[in-house]
mmCIF file with all atom_site columns, C-alpha atoms in Angstrom:
data_model
loop_
_atom_site.group_PDB
_atom_site.id
_atom_site.type_symbol
_atom_site.label_atom_id
_atom_site.label_alt_id
_atom_site.label_comp_id
_atom_site.label_asym_id
_atom_site.label_entity_id
_atom_site.label_seq_id
_atom_site.pdbx_PDB_ins_code
_atom_site.Cartn_x
_atom_site.Cartn_y
_atom_site.Cartn_z
_atom_site.occupancy
_atom_site.B_iso_or_equiv
_atom_site.pdbx_formal_charge
_atom_site.auth_seq_id
_atom_site.auth_comp_id
_atom_site.auth_asym_id
_atom_site.auth_atom_id
_atom_site.pdbx_PDB_model_num
ATOM 1  C CA . MET Z 1 1  ? 85.725  112.149 140.720 1.00 76.00 ? 9  MET Z CA 1
ATOM 2  C CA . LYS Z 1 2  ? 85.415  113.782 137.288 1.00 74.00 ? 10 LYS Z CA 1
ATOM 3  C CA . LYS Z 1 3  ? 87.744  116.583 138.368 1.00 76.00 ? 11 LYS Z CA 1
ATOM 4  C CA . ILE Z 1 4  ? 90.414  114.096 139.419 1.00 75.00 ? 12 ILE Z CA 1
ATOM 5  C CA . ILE Z 1 5  ? 90.200  112.226 136.111 1.00 72.00 ? 13 ILE Z CA 1
ATOM 6  C CA . ILE Z 1 6  ? 90.351  115.457 134.120 1.00 73.00 ? 14 ILE Z CA 1
ATOM 7  C CA . ALA Z 1 7  ? 93.305  116.714 136.151 1.00 68.00 ? 15 ALA Z CA 1
ATOM 8  C CA . LEU Z 1 8  ? 95.172  113.427 135.693 1.00 63.00 ? 16 LEU Z CA 1
ATOM 9  C CA . SER Z 1 9  ? 94.520  113.329 131.959 1.00 67.00 ? 17 SER Z CA 1
ATOM 10 C CA . ILE Z 1 10 ? 95.765  116.906 131.557 1.00 68.00 ? 18 ILE Z CA 1
ATOM 11 C CA . ALA Z 1 11 ? 98.877  116.184 133.592 1.00 60.00 ? 19 ALA Z CA 1
ATOM 12 C CA . LEU Z 1 12 ? 99.527  113.008 131.618 1.00 55.00 ? 20 LEU Z CA 1
ATOM 13 C CA . SER Z 1 13 ? 99.123  114.800 128.288 1.00 60.00 ? 21 SER Z CA 1
ATOM 14 C CA . PHE Z 1 14 ? 101.896 117.200 129.292 1.00 58.00 ? 22 PHE Z CA 1
ATOM 15 C CA . ALA Z 1 15 ? 104.135 114.471 130.678 1.00 53.00 ? 23 ALA Z CA 1
ATOM 16 C CA . LEU Z 1 16 ? 104.157 112.155 127.638 1.00 49.00 ? 24 LEU Z CA 1
ATOM 17 C CA . PRO Z 1 17 ? 105.591 114.573 125.058 1.00 49.00 ? 25 PRO Z CA 1
ATOM 18 C CA . SER Z 1 18 ? 108.402 115.579 127.405 1.00 45.00 ? 26 SER Z CA 1
ATOM 19 C CA . TYR Z 1 19 ? 109.250 111.909 127.961 1.00 45.00 ? 27 TYR Z CA 1
ATOM 20 C CA . ALA Z 1 20 ? 109.332 111.301 124.209 1.00 50.00 ? 28 ALA Z CA 1
ATOM 21 C CA . PHE Z 1 21 ? 111.542 114.365 123.744 1.00 52.00 ? 29 PHE Z CA 1
ATOM 22 C CA . ALA Z 1 22 ? 113.957 113.143 126.401 1.00 52.00 ? 30 ALA Z CA 1
ATOM 23 C CA . ASP Z 1 23 ? 114.084 109.735 124.716 1.00 71.00 ? 31 ASP Z CA 1
ATOM 24 C CA . GLN Z 1 24 ? 114.797 111.347 121.339 1.00 74.00 ? 32 GLN Z CA 1
ATOM 25 C CA . ALA Z 1 25 ? 117.524 113.507 122.866 1.00 78.00 ? 33 ALA Z CA 1
ATOM 26 C CA . ALA Z 1 26 ? 119.187 110.381 124.239 1.00 81.00 ? 34 ALA Z CA 1
ATOM 27 C CA . CYS Z 1 27 ? 118.999 108.750 120.812 1.00 83.00 ? 35 CYS Z CA 1
ATOM 28 C CA . GLU Z 1 28 ? 120.491 111.852 119.174 1.00 82.00 ? 36 GLU Z CA 1
ATOM 29 C CA . ALA Z 1 29 ? 123.402 111.675 121.594 1.00 83.00 ? 37 ALA Z CA 1
ATOM 30 C CA . LYS Z 1 30 ? 124.014 108.064 120.531 1.00 84.00 ? 38 LYS Z CA 1
ATOM 31 C CA . ALA Z 1 31 ? 124.002 108.966 116.800 1.00 85.00 ? 39 ALA Z CA 1
ATOM 32 C CA . VAL Z 1 32 ? 127.761 108.840 116.232 1.00 87.00 ? 40 VAL Z CA 1
ATOM 33 C CA . SER Z 1 33 ? 129.912 107.074 113.681 1.00 86.00 ? 41 SER Z CA 1
ATOM 34 C CA . LYS Z 1 34 ? 132.426 104.343 114.422 1.00 86.00 ? 42 LYS Z CA 1
ATOM 35 C CA . ASP Z 1 35 ? 135.073 107.061 114.596 1.00 89.00 ? 43 ASP Z CA 1
ATOM 36 C CA . GLY Z 1 36 ? 133.115 108.868 117.297 1.00 86.00 ? 44 GLY Z CA 1
ATOM 37 C CA . LYS Z 1 37 ? 132.094 111.763 115.057 1.00 89.00 ? 45 LYS Z CA 1
ATOM 38 C CA . PRO Z 1 38 ? 128.441 112.901 115.065 1.00 88.00 ? 46 PRO Z CA 1
ATOM 39 C CA . LEU Z 1 39 ? 126.284 111.683 112.195 1.00 87.00 ? 47 LEU Z CA 1
ATOM 40 C CA . HIS Z 1 40 ? 124.473 114.082 109.858 1.00 88.00 ? 48 HIS Z CA 1
ATOM 41 C CA . GLY Z 1 41 ? 121.564 113.895 107.430 1.00 89.00 ? 49 GLY Z CA 1
ATOM 42 C CA . ALA Z 1 42 ? 120.043 110.568 106.491 1.00 89.00 ? 50 ALA Z CA 1
ATOM 43 C CA . ALA Z 1 43 ? 122.525 108.568 108.549 1.00 88.00 ? 51 ALA Z CA 1
ATOM 44 C CA . LYS Z 1 44 ? 121.561 110.500 111.683 1.00 87.00 ? 52 LYS Z CA 1
ATOM 45 C CA . ASP Z 1 45 ? 117.843 110.084 110.939 1.00 86.00 ? 53 ASP Z CA 1
ATOM 46 C CA . ALA Z 1 46 ? 118.258 106.342 110.418 1.00 85.00 ? 54 ALA Z CA 1
ATOM 47 C CA . SER Z 1 47 ? 120.236 105.989 113.632 1.00 85.00 ? 55 SER Z CA 1
ATOM 48 C CA . ILE Z 1 48 ? 117.603 107.890 115.645 1.00 83.00 ? 56 ILE Z CA 1
ATOM 49 C CA . LYS Z 1 49 ? 114.785 105.895 114.061 1.00 82.00 ? 57 LYS Z CA 1
ATOM 50 C CA . LYS Z 1 50 ? 116.545 102.637 114.906 1.00 82.00 ? 58 LYS Z CA 1
ATOM 51 C CA . CYS Z 1 51 ? 117.187 103.803 118.473 1.00 81.00 ? 59 CYS Z CA 1
ATOM 52 C CA . MET Z 1 52 ? 113.584 104.956 118.997 1.00 77.00 ? 60 MET Z CA 1
ATOM 53 C CA . GLY Z 1 53 ? 112.224 101.720 117.518 1.00 72.00 ? 61 GLY Z CA 1
ATOM 54 C CA . SER Z 1 54 ? 114.378 99.456  119.643 1.00 59.00 ? 62 SER Z CA 1
ATOM 55 C CA . ALA Z 1 55 ? 112.028 99.844  122.613 1.00 49.00 ? 63 ALA Z CA 1
ATOM 56 C CA . VAL Z 1 56 ? 109.128 98.626  120.505 1.00 51.00 ? 64 VAL Z CA 1
ATOM 57 C CA . ASP Z 1 57 ? 111.112 95.806  118.935 1.00 49.00 ? 65 ASP Z CA 1
ATOM 58 C CA . SER Z 1 58 ? 112.235 94.445  122.290 1.00 58.00 ? 66 SER Z CA 1
ATOM 59 C CA . GLY Z 1 59 ? 108.726 93.096  122.942 1.00 74.00 ? 67 GLY Z CA 1
ATOM 60 C CA . CYS Z 1 60 ? 108.701 91.223  119.662 1.00 79.00 ? 68 CYS Z CA 1
ATOM 61 C CA . GLU Z 1 61 ? 112.240 89.978  120.154 1.00 79.00 ? 69 GLU Z CA 1
ATOM 62 C CA . ALA Z 1 62 ? 111.271 88.552  123.524 1.00 79.00 ? 70 ALA Z CA 1
ATOM 63 C CA . LYS Z 1 63 ? 108.446 86.637  121.853 1.00 83.00 ? 71 LYS Z CA 1
ATOM 64 C CA . ALA Z 1 64 ? 110.767 85.158  119.191 1.00 85.00 ? 72 ALA Z CA 1
ATOM 65 C CA . VAL Z 1 65 ? 111.140 81.738  120.757 1.00 88.00 ? 73 VAL Z CA 1
ATOM 66 C CA . SER Z 1 66 ? 110.672 78.209  119.423 1.00 88.00 ? 74 SER Z CA 1
ATOM 67 C CA . LYS Z 1 67 ? 108.023 75.757  120.586 1.00 88.00 ? 75 LYS Z CA 1
ATOM 68 C CA . ASP Z 1 68 ? 110.609 74.406  123.022 1.00 90.00 ? 76 ASP Z CA 1
ATOM 69 C CA . GLY Z 1 69 ? 111.076 77.848  124.562 1.00 86.00 ? 77 GLY Z CA 1
ATOM 70 C CA . LYS Z 1 70 ? 114.534 78.367  123.103 1.00 89.00 ? 78 LYS Z CA 1
ATOM 71 C CA . PRO Z 1 71 ? 115.366 81.719  121.429 1.00 87.00 ? 79 PRO Z CA 1
ATOM 72 C CA . LEU Z 1 72 ? 115.235 81.828  117.639 1.00 89.00 ? 80 LEU Z CA 1
ATOM 73 C CA . TYR Z 1 73 ? 118.185 82.932  115.503 1.00 89.00 ? 81 TYR Z CA 1
ATOM 74 C CA . GLY Z 1 74 ? 118.760 84.129  111.952 1.00 91.00 ? 82 GLY Z CA 1
ATOM 75 C CA . ALA Z 1 75 ? 115.956 83.992  109.400 1.00 92.00 ? 83 ALA Z CA 1
ATOM 76 C CA . ALA Z 1 76 ? 113.522 82.329  111.804 1.00 90.00 ? 84 ALA Z CA 1
ATOM 77 C CA . LYS Z 1 77 ? 113.979 85.175  114.308 1.00 89.00 ? 85 LYS Z CA 1
ATOM 78 C CA . ALA Z 1 78 ? 113.584 87.810  111.581 1.00 88.00 ? 86 ALA Z CA 1
ATOM 79 C CA . ALA Z 1 79 ? 110.398 86.154  110.320 1.00 89.00 ? 87 ALA Z CA 1
ATOM 80 C CA . SER Z 1 80 ? 108.976 85.911  113.839 1.00 88.00 ? 88 SER Z CA 1
ATOM 81 C CA . ILE Z 1 81 ? 109.695 89.580  114.557 1.00 84.00 ? 89 ILE Z CA 1
ATOM 82 C CA . LYS Z 1 82 ? 108.245 90.638  111.196 1.00 85.00 ? 90 LYS Z CA 1
ATOM 83 C CA . LYS Z 1 83 ? 105.069 88.671  111.925 1.00 86.00 ? 91 LYS Z CA 1
ATOM 84 C CA . CYS Z 1 84 ? 104.834 90.134  115.446 1.00 83.00 ? 92 CYS Z CA 1
ATOM 85 C CA . GLU Z 1 85 ? 105.174 93.704  114.154 1.00 76.00 ? 93 GLU Z CA 1
ATOM 86 C CA . GLY Z 1 86 ? 102.484 93.056  111.569 1.00 75.00 ? 94 GLY Z CA 1
ATOM 87 C CA . LYS Z 1 87 ? 104.534 93.999  108.505 1.00 61.00 ? 95 LYS Z CA 1
#
């Protein structure tokens, strides 16, 4: 049983970085300006960071609902997401 767990943990440790790299490559491909030209420097970094963080934010955005179960908008949504992320 120990051998199976060790083998799975080793395989998983190699699989996760490649998944993250593939996700980053997809975000780099999306880093283009409104004109369709590729972004460079800080603009590219910000675009990639926003793209990579969108998967994390989606959980908090899903939780941004009122007591009635209706989705929040504007400042209330921003405050709810900020509280969820722990900032």
